[in-house]
């Protein structure tokens, strides 16, 4: 924004005509491309919303026609008969538990790793961070039996523990870097005043780390809310299904029943809250999701 | 700060490290061990069989197909995604019409709007995206074919996921669709942090906008592009490709194994066919592919770091 006048005028003097033409042509071209991609993103989503209000006959007969009437019964059928309400509840329980657990345990580990020198510090750090690049599926085969032997298979709390474990690598990686950027003087002052390490952490350091916790919290929330692979392997009891699994299950069973409108209503039902939350907290969500990649 | 330091460290690390070791590290170690056994997963008994699973894997045609598809995903999906994202973010940030008295290079009008819309797929679960496109690809009543009919292309009605030659590309397109927006936003942030003087200097020297892109923008963004490539490749080898292939394709992995990927094959061998040991063997191969991929990208991409 702070362009000095001098270079701007030189630019004008040099290649005024061609530069302007190039600029205008490029502008039209870039708008064309950008609008095209925006349509490609929005159209499938709009199609899904539209379809969720149609009856089955017109879904098959004319996929792009507007609904003849707003069939809200699709939505109520999906919510009750197709168990979407239960899937929502299960997801809220699992994600709520694992998000809190991930943030508490992740920040504890990250704080110790960022601020204290002890033998094995680097080893523990790389043990955590290494988990980011390993294919999870490799561990899932034995993990299934580990979880089974502990009696945690098909339980909400079992799923919470596994979600926490697989969220720790990125959380520890991100928060360790974050705690390193915080000034040491405040914690030292608290410690000199007689606060224990534990108290210093919970009452001084955690409040200071709030921006980092929000970023990594949003990242984990979306990751855990949208998780599909872990519950598919470890949570096969239909009553305990989370949203993503429930929808896939629904797609398979509705295929036999032929209730496509109900399925689309369920799909949109699962899509809308996340999209709405994103539009409301747009800046924070983008910051949270891109935070790791910009480090 | 010495008082009680070690007790504090142990106290704080015990629980996170314990959970992580039990649910992540220990299963990883176990699965490498299991790959040398004949464990079925159905009964607790097994014996050591040496490299039997590995020799079997090398003779397994489906394994080679899944390996090829996974490698293709890891190379192609990031290439197309990042290329498209760079192009779009360049258009957003540099494609603007020059306004009187404004900077030489400007973003297009409505750039904030584009960034918001492009990011939509990123917040949706890949499982939901996969389901949505499974219907969109439906040959008779799906959105895509009926759109083609609507614009008069009645002759062009591909079977998409039902066509062994097309299915893999249809799946690839969904992976690209769902991740481009994330990188547009990421690269836009990177481009915004490049000082405007650099662009102005290049333009003064008579560079076109496209030369500016390849000579100024891209080198300055290189670190972000490279880590994006690794991140995207790991996703395309793992969780994302599992979800799209398992949900969208017939079989899943079909038709005729034309879309099967390693991560899906591991899952099917372990939890459908009762061959847990063989599944872990393919899993080890997947681990090798993932690490090799990351190493190659990091090595090829190594350049002098540009400071600005």
Coordinates of C-alpha atoms in Angstrom, one line a residue:
Chain A
X1 CA 0.0 0.0 0.0
X2 CA 2.9 2.3 0.7
X3 CA 3.9 2.8 -2.9
X4 CA 6.1 5.8 -3.5
X5 CA 5.1 8.1 -6.3
X6 CA 8.4 8.0 -8.2
X7 CA 8.5 4.4 -9.5
X8 CA 4.8 4.5 -10.3
X9 CA 5.3 7.4 -12.7
X10 CA 8.3 5.8 -14.3
X11 CA 6.2 2.7 -14.9
X12 CA 3.7 4.9 -16.7
X13 CA 6.3 6.6 -18.8
X14 CA 7.8 3.4 -20.0
X15 CA 5.1 1.0 -21.3
X16 CA 1.8 2.6 -20.7
X17 CA -0.3 1.4 -23.6
X18 CA 0.7 -2.3 -23.6
X19 CA 0.7 -2.6 -19.8
X20 CA -2.8 -1.3 -19.5
X21 CA -4.1 -3.6 -22.2
X22 CA -2.4 -6.6 -20.7
X23 CA -3.9 -5.7 -17.3
X24 CA -7.4 -5.4 -18.6
X25 CA -7.3 -8.6 -20.6
X26 CA -5.8 -10.4 -17.7
X27 CA -8.5 -9.0 -15.4
X28 CA -11.3 -10.3 -17.6
X29 CA -9.6 -13.7 -18.0
X30 CA -8.9 -14.1 -14.3
X31 CA -12.4 -13.2 -13.3
X32 CA -13.7 -15.7 -15.8
X33 CA -11.6 -18.5 -14.3
X34 CA -12.3 -17.5 -10.7
X35 CA -16.0 -17.5 -11.3
X36 CA -15.9 -20.8 -13.1
X37 CA -14.2 -22.5 -10.1
X38 CA -16.5 -20.8 -7.7
X39 CA -19.4 -22.3 -9.6
X40 CA -17.8 -25.7 -9.6
X41 CA -17.4 -25.6 -5.8
X42 CA -20.9 -24.3 -5.1
X43 CA -23.0 -26.1 -7.7
X44 CA -22.6 -29.7 -6.2
X45 CA -23.5 -28.3 -2.7
X46 CA -26.5 -26.4 -4.1
X47 CA -27.6 -29.4 -6.0
X48 CA -27.6 -31.4 -2.7
X49 CA -29.6 -28.8 -0.8
X50 CA -32.1 -28.7 -3.7
X51 CA -32.4 -32.4 -3.9
X52 CA -33.0 -32.8 -0.2
X53 CA -36.4 -31.0 -0.7
X54 CA -37.6 -33.1 -3.6
X55 CA -39.5 -36.3 -3.7
X56 CA -37.9 -39.5 -5.0
X57 CA -39.7 -39.5 -8.3
X58 CA -38.3 -36.1 -9.4
X59 CA -34.9 -36.9 -8.0
X60 CA -34.6 -39.6 -10.6
X61 CA -36.7 -38.1 -13.3
X62 CA -35.2 -34.6 -13.5
X63 CA -32.2 -34.2 -11.3
X64 CA -31.8 -30.5 -12.0
X65 CA -35.4 -29.3 -11.7
X66 CA -36.4 -27.2 -8.8
X67 CA -38.5 -28.9 -6.1
X68 CA -42.2 -28.8 -6.9
X69 CA -42.9 -28.2 -3.2
X70 CA -40.6 -28.1 -0.2
X71 CA -40.8 -31.6 1.1
X72 CA -39.8 -31.0 4.7
X73 CA -40.9 -34.6 5.5
X74 CA -37.6 -35.8 4.0
X75 CA -35.8 -33.9 6.8
X76 CA -38.0 -35.2 9.6
X77 CA -37.7 -38.8 8.2
X78 CA -33.9 -38.5 8.2
X79 CA -33.8 -37.0 11.7
X80 CA -35.9 -39.7 13.3
X81 CA -36.3 -42.9 11.2
X82 CA -32.8 -42.8 9.7
X83 CA -31.3 -42.1 13.2
X84 CA -29.5 -38.9 12.2
X85 CA -30.4 -37.5 15.7
X86 CA -28.5 -40.4 17.4
X87 CA -25.5 -40.0 15.0
X88 CA -25.4 -36.3 15.9
X89 CA -25.5 -37.0 19.6
X90 CA -22.7 -39.7 19.3
X91 CA -20.5 -37.3 17.3
X92 CA -21.0 -34.5 19.8
X93 CA -20.1 -36.8 22.7
X94 CA -17.0 -38.2 21.0
X95 CA -15.7 -35.0 19.6
X96 CA -16.5 -33.1 22.8
X97 CA -14.6 -35.6 25.0
X98 CA -11.6 -36.0 22.6
X99 CA -11.3 -32.2 21.9
X100 CA -11.0 -31.4 25.6
X101 CA -8.7 -34.3 26.2
X102 CA -6.5 -33.5 23.2
X103 CA -6.1 -29.8 24.2
X104 CA -5.3 -30.6 27.9
X105 CA -2.9 -33.5 27.3
X106 CA -1.4 -32.0 24.2
X107 CA -0.6 -28.7 25.9
X108 CA 0.8 -30.4 29.0
X109 CA 3.2 -32.5 26.9
X110 CA 4.1 -29.5 24.6
X111 CA 4.8 -27.2 27.6
X112 CA 7.2 -29.7 29.2
X113 CA 8.9 -30.4 25.9
X114 CA 9.2 -26.7 25.0
X115 CA 10.4 -25.3 28.4
X116 CA 12.3 -28.0 30.2
X117 CA 15.7 -29.5 29.5
X118 CA 15.9 -33.2 30.5
X119 CA 17.5 -36.3 29.0
X120 CA 15.3 -37.7 26.3
X121 CA 13.5 -34.5 25.6
X122 CA 14.3 -34.6 21.8
X123 CA 13.5 -38.3 21.7
X124 CA 10.0 -37.8 23.1
X125 CA 9.4 -34.8 20.8
X126 CA 10.4 -36.7 17.7
X127 CA 8.4 -39.7 18.8
X128 CA 5.3 -37.5 18.9
X129 CA 6.1 -35.5 15.7
X130 CA 7.0 -38.7 13.7
X131 CA 3.4 -39.8 14.1
X132 CA 2.3 -37.2 11.6
X133 CA 3.9 -38.9 8.6
X134 CA 3.1 -42.5 9.4
X135 CA 0.2 -44.2 7.6
X136 CA -2.4 -44.7 10.3
X137 CA -3.9 -47.8 8.6
X138 CA -0.7 -49.8 9.4
X139 CA -1.3 -49.3 13.1
X140 CA -5.1 -49.9 12.9
X141 CA -4.8 -53.6 12.3
X142 CA -3.2 -54.4 15.7
X143 CA -4.9 -51.4 17.3
X144 CA -8.2 -53.1 16.7
X145 CA -7.1 -56.0 18.9
X146 CA -5.5 -53.8 21.5
X147 CA -8.7 -51.9 21.9
X148 CA -10.7 -55.1 21.8
X149 CA -8.6 -56.7 24.6
X150 CA -9.2 -53.6 26.8
X151 CA -12.9 -54.0 26.3
X152 CA -13.1 -50.6 24.6
X153 CA -14.3 -51.7 21.2
X154 CA -17.5 -50.0 20.1
X155 CA -17.6 -47.7 23.1
X156 CA -17.7 -43.9 23.1
X157 CA -14.9 -43.6 25.7
X158 CA -12.7 -46.0 23.7
X159 CA -13.1 -43.9 20.6
X160 CA -12.3 -40.8 22.6
X161 CA -9.0 -42.2 23.8
X162 CA -8.0 -43.3 20.3
X163 CA -9.0 -39.9 18.8
X164 CA -6.9 -38.2 21.4
X165 CA -3.9 -40.4 20.7
X166 CA -4.0 -39.8 17.0
X167 CA -4.5 -36.0 17.4
X168 CA -1.5 -35.6 19.7
X169 CA 1.3 -35.6 17.0
X170 CA 0.1 -32.4 15.3
X171 CA -1.1 -30.8 18.6
X172 CA 2.2 -31.4 20.3
X173 CA 4.1 -30.2 17.3
X174 CA 2.1 -27.0 17.0
X175 CA 1.9 -26.1 20.7
X176 CA 5.6 -26.8 21.4
X177 CA 6.5 -24.2 18.8
X178 CA 3.9 -21.9 20.3
X179 CA 5.1 -22.2 23.9
X180 CA 8.6 -21.5 22.7
X181 CA 7.4 -18.1 21.4
X182 CA 6.0 -17.0 24.8
X183 CA 8.2 -14.9 27.0
X184 CA 9.8 -16.8 29.9
X185 CA 9.9 -13.9 32.3
X186 CA 6.2 -14.1 33.4
X187 CA 6.5 -17.8 34.3
X188 CA 9.7 -17.2 36.2
X189 CA 8.1 -14.4 38.2
X190 CA 5.2 -16.6 39.1
X191 CA 7.7 -19.3 40.2
X192 CA 9.7 -16.9 42.3
X193 CA 6.5 -15.8 44.0
X194 CA 6.1 -19.4 45.2
X195 CA 3.7 -20.9 42.6
X196 CA 4.4 -24.5 41.8
X197 CA 5.2 -25.7 38.3
X198 CA 1.7 -27.1 37.9
X199 CA 0.1 -23.9 39.1
X200 CA 2.3 -21.8 36.9
X201 CA 1.2 -23.9 34.0
X202 CA -2.5 -23.8 34.6
X203 CA -2.9 -20.2 35.8
X204 CA -0.1 -18.3 33.9
X205 CA 1.0 -20.2 30.8
X206 CA -2.3 -21.7 29.6
X207 CA -4.1 -18.3 29.5
X208 CA -1.1 -16.8 27.7
X209 CA -1.3 -19.6 25.1
X210 CA -5.0 -19.0 24.3
X211 CA -4.5 -17.9 20.7
X212 CA -2.5 -21.1 20.0
X213 CA -5.0 -23.3 21.7
X214 CA -7.8 -21.8 19.7
X215 CA -6.0 -22.4 16.4
X216 CA -5.1 -26.0 17.2
X217 CA -8.5 -26.5 18.8
X218 CA -10.3 -25.6 15.6
X219 CA -7.9 -27.8 13.6
X220 CA -8.7 -30.7 15.8
X221 CA -12.4 -30.1 16.0
X222 CA -12.8 -30.3 12.3
X223 CA -10.5 -33.2 12.0
X224 CA -12.3 -35.2 14.7
X225 CA -15.8 -34.1 13.6
X226 CA -15.0 -35.2 10.0
X227 CA -13.1 -38.4 11.0
X228 CA -14.1 -41.4 9.0
X229 CA -11.3 -44.0 9.0
X230 CA -10.9 -44.5 12.8
X231 CA -14.6 -45.1 13.6
X232 CA -15.0 -47.3 10.5
X233 CA -12.4 -49.7 11.9
X234 CA -13.0 -49.4 15.7
X235 CA -16.7 -48.6 16.0
X236 CA -18.8 -51.1 14.1
X237 CA -21.9 -51.1 16.4
X238 CA -24.6 -49.3 14.5
X239 CA -26.0 -47.7 17.7
X240 CA -22.6 -46.0 18.3
X241 CA -22.1 -44.8 14.8
X242 CA -20.8 -41.2 14.4
X243 CA -22.2 -38.9 11.7
X244 CA -19.9 -39.8 8.8
X245 CA -20.3 -43.5 9.3
X246 CA -24.0 -43.2 9.8
X247 CA -24.4 -41.4 6.5
X248 CA -22.4 -44.0 4.6
X249 CA -24.4 -46.7 6.3
X250 CA -27.6 -44.9 5.4
X251 CA -26.4 -44.7 1.8
X252 CA -26.0 -48.4 1.7
X253 CA -29.3 -49.3 3.3
X254 CA -31.4 -46.6 1.6
X255 CA -30.1 -48.0 -1.6
X256 CA -32.4 -51.0 -0.8
X257 CA -35.2 -49.0 0.6
X258 CA -35.1 -46.5 -2.2
X259 CA -35.4 -43.5 0.1
X260 CA -33.0 -41.2 -1.7
X261 CA -34.7 -38.0 -0.6
X262 CA -34.2 -38.9 3.1
X263 CA -30.6 -39.7 2.5
X264 CA -30.0 -36.3 0.8
X265 CA -31.8 -34.6 3.7
X266 CA -29.4 -36.4 6.1
X267 CA -26.4 -35.4 3.9
X268 CA -27.4 -31.7 3.9
X269 CA -28.2 -31.9 7.6
X270 CA -24.6 -33.0 8.3
X271 CA -23.1 -30.4 5.9
X272 CA -25.0 -27.2 7.0
X273 CA -23.9 -26.8 10.6
X274 CA -20.2 -27.0 9.7
X275 CA -20.6 -24.7 6.8
X276 CA -22.6 -22.2 8.9
X277 CA -20.0 -22.3 11.6
X278 CA -17.3 -21.7 9.0
X279 CA -19.0 -18.7 7.6
X280 CA -19.5 -17.2 11.0
X281 CA -16.0 -17.8 12.3
X282 CA -14.3 -17.6 8.9
X283 CA -11.1 -15.9 9.9
X284 CA -10.5 -18.1 12.9
X285 CA -11.2 -21.3 11.0
X286 CA -8.8 -20.4 8.2
X287 CA -6.2 -19.4 10.7
X288 CA -6.6 -22.6 12.6
X289 CA -6.4 -24.9 9.5
X290 CA -3.5 -23.1 7.8
X291 CA -1.5 -22.5 11.0
X292 CA 0.4 -25.7 10.8
X293 CA 1.3 -25.4 7.1
X294 CA 2.7 -21.9 7.5
X295 CA 5.1 -22.9 10.3
Chain B
X1 CA 13.5 -23.5 38.5
X2 CA 15.1 -26.8 39.8
X3 CA 12.8 -27.5 42.7
X4 CA 10.6 -30.6 41.9
X5 CA 11.4 -30.3 38.3
X6 CA 11.7 -34.0 37.4
X7 CA 8.6 -34.9 39.3
X8 CA 6.7 -32.2 37.4
X9 CA 8.1 -33.4 34.0
X10 CA 7.1 -37.0 34.7
X11 CA 3.8 -36.0 36.0
X12 CA 2.9 -33.9 33.0
X13 CA 4.3 -36.3 30.4
X14 CA 3.0 -39.6 31.8
X15 CA -0.6 -39.5 30.7
X16 CA -0.2 -38.0 27.1
X17 CA 2.9 -40.2 26.4
X18 CA 1.2 -43.3 27.9
X19 CA -1.9 -42.9 25.7
X20 CA 0.2 -42.2 22.7
X21 CA 2.5 -45.1 23.3
X22 CA -0.4 -47.5 23.9
X23 CA -2.6 -46.6 21.0
X24 CA -0.1 -45.4 18.4
X25 CA 3.5 -46.5 18.9
X26 CA 2.8 -49.9 20.3
X27 CA 0.5 -50.9 17.4
X28 CA 3.0 -49.7 14.9
X29 CA 5.7 -51.8 16.4
X30 CA 3.4 -54.8 16.6
X31 CA 2.3 -54.6 13.0
X32 CA 5.8 -54.8 11.8
X33 CA 6.3 -57.9 14.0
X34 CA 3.0 -59.4 12.8
X35 CA 4.1 -59.1 9.1
X36 CA 6.5 -62.0 9.8
X37 CA 3.8 -64.3 11.1
X38 CA 0.7 -66.2 9.8
X39 CA -1.7 -64.5 12.2
X40 CA -5.3 -64.4 10.9
X41 CA -6.6 -61.9 13.4
X42 CA -9.5 -64.3 14.1
X43 CA -7.7 -66.5 16.6
X44 CA -4.9 -65.6 19.0
X45 CA -2.6 -68.3 17.7
X46 CA 0.1 -67.7 15.1
X47 CA 3.6 -68.8 14.1
X48 CA 6.6 -67.1 12.7
X49 CA 6.8 -67.6 8.9
X50 CA 9.8 -65.4 8.0
X51 CA 9.5 -63.6 4.8
X52 CA 6.6 -65.7 3.4
X53 CA 4.1 -62.8 3.5
X54 CA 6.6 -60.6 1.6
X55 CA 7.2 -63.1 -1.2
X56 CA 3.5 -63.6 -1.4
X57 CA 3.0 -59.9 -1.7
X58 CA 5.5 -59.6 -4.6
X59 CA 3.5 -62.2 -6.5
X60 CA 0.1 -60.6 -5.8
X61 CA -1.3 -58.8 -8.8
X62 CA -3.8 -56.9 -6.8
X63 CA -1.1 -55.6 -4.5
X64 CA 0.8 -54.2 -7.5
X65 CA -2.3 -52.6 -8.8
X66 CA -3.0 -50.9 -5.5
X67 CA 0.6 -49.8 -5.3
X68 CA 0.5 -48.2 -8.7
X69 CA -2.8 -46.4 -7.9
X70 CA -1.4 -45.2 -4.6
X71 CA 1.8 -43.9 -6.2
X72 CA -0.3 -42.3 -8.9
X73 CA -2.4 -40.6 -6.3
X74 CA 0.6 -39.4 -4.3
X75 CA 2.2 -37.8 -7.5
X76 CA -0.8 -36.7 -9.5
X77 CA -3.2 -35.4 -6.9
X78 CA -0.7 -32.9 -5.4
X79 CA 0.6 -31.9 -8.8
X80 CA -2.9 -31.0 -10.1
X81 CA -4.1 -29.6 -6.8
X82 CA -1.1 -27.4 -6.2
X83 CA -0.9 -26.3 -9.8
X84 CA -4.5 -25.3 -9.9
X85 CA -4.2 -23.6 -6.5
X86 CA -1.2 -21.6 -7.5
X87 CA -2.9 -20.5 -10.7
X88 CA -6.1 -19.5 -8.9
X89 CA -4.3 -17.7 -6.1
X90 CA -2.1 -15.9 -8.6
X91 CA -5.3 -14.7 -10.4
X92 CA -6.8 -13.6 -7.1
X93 CA -3.8 -11.7 -5.9
X94 CA -2.3 -10.3 -9.1
X95 CA -5.1 -10.4 -11.7
X96 CA -6.7 -7.1 -10.6
X97 CA -7.3 -4.1 -12.8
X98 CA -4.9 -1.3 -12.0
X99 CA -6.7 1.5 -10.2
X100 CA -5.5 5.1 -10.5
X101 CA -3.0 6.0 -7.9
X102 CA -3.1 2.4 -6.4
X103 CA -0.3 -0.1 -6.4
X104 CA 0.9 -1.5 -9.7
X105 CA -0.2 -5.0 -8.8
X106 CA -3.6 -5.5 -7.2
X107 CA -5.9 -8.4 -6.3
X108 CA -9.1 -8.8 -8.2
X109 CA -12.3 -7.3 -6.9
X110 CA -14.1 -9.7 -4.6
X111 CA -11.0 -11.6 -3.7
X112 CA -12.3 -12.2 -0.1
X113 CA -15.5 -13.7 -1.5
X114 CA -13.6 -16.2 -3.7
X115 CA -11.4 -17.3 -0.8
X116 CA -14.4 -17.9 1.4
X117 CA -16.2 -20.0 -1.3
X118 CA -13.2 -22.0 -2.3
X119 CA -12.6 -23.0 1.2
X120 CA -16.0 -24.7 1.6
X121 CA -15.0 -28.2 0.7
X122 CA -12.1 -28.1 3.3
X123 CA -14.5 -27.9 6.2
X124 CA -16.7 -30.8 5.0
X125 CA -15.9 -34.4 5.8
X126 CA -14.2 -36.2 3.0
X127 CA -16.8 -39.0 3.6
X128 CA -19.7 -36.5 3.0
X129 CA -17.9 -35.2 -0.2
X130 CA -17.4 -38.8 -1.4
X131 CA -21.1 -39.6 -0.9
X132 CA -22.2 -36.5 -2.6
X133 CA -20.1 -37.2 -5.7
X134 CA -21.1 -40.8 -5.7
X135 CA -24.6 -39.5 -6.5
X136 CA -23.4 -36.8 -8.8
X137 CA -21.6 -39.5 -10.9
X138 CA -24.7 -41.7 -11.1
X139 CA -25.0 -42.4 -14.9
X140 CA -28.8 -42.1 -15.1
X141 CA -30.0 -39.7 -12.4
X142 CA -26.7 -38.1 -11.3
X143 CA -26.1 -34.4 -11.6
X144 CA -23.2 -34.6 -14.0
X145 CA -24.8 -36.7 -16.8
X146 CA -28.1 -34.9 -16.6
X147 CA -26.2 -31.6 -16.9
X148 CA -24.5 -33.0 -20.0
X149 CA -27.9 -33.9 -21.4
X150 CA -29.2 -30.5 -20.5
X151 CA -26.6 -28.8 -22.7
X152 CA -27.3 -31.1 -25.6
X153 CA -24.5 -33.6 -25.1
X154 CA -26.8 -36.7 -25.2
X155 CA -24.2 -38.8 -26.8
X156 CA -21.7 -38.1 -24.0
X157 CA -23.0 -40.2 -21.0
X158 CA -20.1 -41.9 -19.4
X159 CA -20.6 -44.5 -16.8
X160 CA -18.0 -42.7 -14.6
X161 CA -17.5 -45.0 -11.5
X162 CA -18.8 -48.0 -13.5
X163 CA -16.2 -47.6 -16.2
X164 CA -12.9 -49.3 -15.3
X165 CA -11.0 -46.8 -17.5
X166 CA -12.7 -43.7 -16.0
X167 CA -13.3 -44.7 -12.4
X168 CA -9.8 -43.8 -11.1
X169 CA -9.9 -40.4 -12.8
X170 CA -13.4 -39.7 -11.3
X171 CA -12.0 -40.4 -7.9
X172 CA -8.9 -38.3 -8.5
X173 CA -11.1 -35.4 -9.5
X174 CA -13.0 -35.6 -6.2
X175 CA -9.8 -35.5 -4.2
X176 CA -8.6 -32.5 -6.2
X177 CA -12.0 -30.7 -5.8
X178 CA -12.0 -31.1 -2.1
X179 CA -8.4 -29.8 -1.4
X180 CA -7.7 -27.0 -4.0
X181 CA -9.4 -24.3 -1.8
X182 CA -7.2 -25.0 1.2
X183 CA -4.1 -24.3 -0.9
X184 CA -5.6 -21.3 -2.6
X185 CA -6.0 -19.7 0.8
X186 CA -2.6 -20.9 2.0
X187 CA -0.8 -19.5 -1.1
X188 CA -2.8 -16.3 -1.0
X189 CA -1.5 -15.7 2.5
X190 CA 2.0 -16.4 1.3
X191 CA 1.7 -14.1 -1.8
X192 CA 0.3 -11.3 0.4
X193 CA 3.4 -11.4 2.5
X194 CA 5.7 -10.9 -0.5
X195 CA 6.7 -7.2 -0.5
X196 CA 5.0 -5.2 -3.3
X197 CA 8.4 -3.6 -4.2
X198 CA 9.6 -6.9 -5.5
X199 CA 6.7 -7.1 -8.0
X200 CA 7.1 -3.4 -8.9
X201 CA 10.8 -3.8 -9.6
X202 CA 10.1 -6.8 -11.8
X203 CA 7.4 -4.9 -13.8
X204 CA 9.7 -1.9 -14.1
X205 CA 12.3 -4.2 -15.7
X206 CA 9.8 -5.0 -18.3
X207 CA 8.7 -8.4 -17.0
X208 CA 5.2 -9.6 -17.9
X209 CA 2.9 -10.8 -15.2
X210 CA 3.5 -14.4 -16.1
X211 CA 7.3 -14.0 -16.0
X212 CA 6.8 -12.3 -12.6
X213 CA 4.9 -15.3 -11.5
X214 CA 7.5 -17.9 -12.4
X215 CA 10.6 -15.7 -11.5
X216 CA 9.4 -13.9 -8.4
X217 CA 6.2 -15.4 -6.9
X218 CA 6.9 -19.1 -7.2
X219 CA 10.5 -19.0 -5.9
X220 CA 9.4 -17.0 -2.9
X221 CA 6.5 -19.4 -2.2
X222 CA 8.6 -22.5 -2.7
X223 CA 8.8 -23.6 0.9
X224 CA 5.1 -23.5 1.3
X225 CA 4.6 -25.4 -2.0
X226 CA 7.0 -28.1 -0.9
X227 CA 5.5 -28.7 2.5
X228 CA 2.1 -28.6 0.9
X229 CA 3.2 -31.3 -1.5
X230 CA 4.3 -33.6 1.3
X231 CA 1.2 -33.0 3.3
X232 CA -1.1 -33.6 0.3
X233 CA 0.8 -36.7 -0.7
X234 CA 0.6 -38.3 2.7
X235 CA -3.2 -37.6 2.7
X236 CA -3.6 -39.0 -0.8
X237 CA -1.7 -42.2 0.3
X238 CA -3.7 -42.5 3.5
X239 CA -6.9 -41.4 5.1
X240 CA -8.4 -39.3 2.2
X241 CA -7.9 -42.0 -0.5
X242 CA -9.3 -44.6 1.9
X243 CA -12.5 -42.6 2.4
X244 CA -13.1 -41.7 -1.3
X245 CA -12.3 -45.2 -2.7
X246 CA -14.1 -47.1 0.0
X247 CA -17.3 -45.0 -0.2
X248 CA -17.5 -44.1 -3.9
X249 CA -16.3 -47.1 -5.9
X250 CA -18.1 -50.4 -6.5
X251 CA -16.6 -53.3 -4.8
X252 CA -15.1 -51.2 -3.2
X253 CA -11.9 -50.8 -5.2
X254 CA -13.5 -51.8 -8.5
X255 CA -14.7 -52.2 -11.1
X256 CA -12.1 -54.9 -11.8
X257 CA -9.7 -53.5 -9.2
X258 CA -9.3 -50.4 -11.3
X259 CA -9.4 -48.0 -8.3
X260 CA -8.0 -50.1 -5.4
X261 CA -5.4 -48.4 -3.3
X262 CA -2.9 -49.8 -0.7
X263 CA -4.7 -48.4 2.3
X264 CA -8.0 -50.0 1.2
X265 CA -6.3 -53.3 0.5
X266 CA -4.8 -53.3 4.0
X267 CA -8.3 -52.7 5.4
X268 CA -9.9 -55.4 3.3
X269 CA -7.3 -58.1 4.0
X270 CA -7.5 -57.4 7.8
X271 CA -11.1 -56.9 8.4
X272 CA -12.9 -58.6 5.5
X273 CA -10.6 -61.6 4.6
X274 CA -9.2 -62.5 8.0
X275 CA -5.6 -62.2 6.9
X276 CA -4.3 -59.8 9.5
X277 CA -0.7 -60.7 9.1
X278 CA -0.7 -60.3 5.3
X279 CA -2.6 -57.0 5.8
X280 CA 0.3 -55.7 8.0
X281 CA 2.8 -56.7 5.3
X282 CA 1.0 -54.5 2.8
X283 CA 0.9 -51.8 5.5
X284 CA 4.6 -52.0 5.9
X285 CA 4.9 -51.5 2.1
X286 CA 2.7 -48.5 2.4
X287 CA 4.9 -47.2 5.2
X288 CA 8.0 -47.6 2.9
X289 CA 6.2 -45.8 0.0
X290 CA 5.1 -42.9 2.3
X291 CA 8.6 -42.4 3.7
X292 CA 10.2 -42.7 0.3
X293 CA 7.8 -40.2 -1.1
X294 CA 8.4 -37.7 1.6
X295 CA 12.2 -38.1 1.3
X296 CA 12.1 -37.7 -2.5
X297 CA 10.0 -34.6 -2.4
X298 CA 12.1 -33.0 0.3
X299 CA 15.3 -33.8 -1.6
X300 CA 14.1 -32.7 -5.1
X301 CA 12.7 -29.6 -3.7
X302 CA 15.8 -28.5 -1.7
X303 CA 16.9 -25.1 -2.7
X304 CA 18.6 -22.2 -1.2
X305 CA 16.2 -20.6 1.2
X306 CA 15.2 -17.1 0.0
X307 CA 14.9 -14.4 2.6
X308 CA 12.8 -11.4 2.1

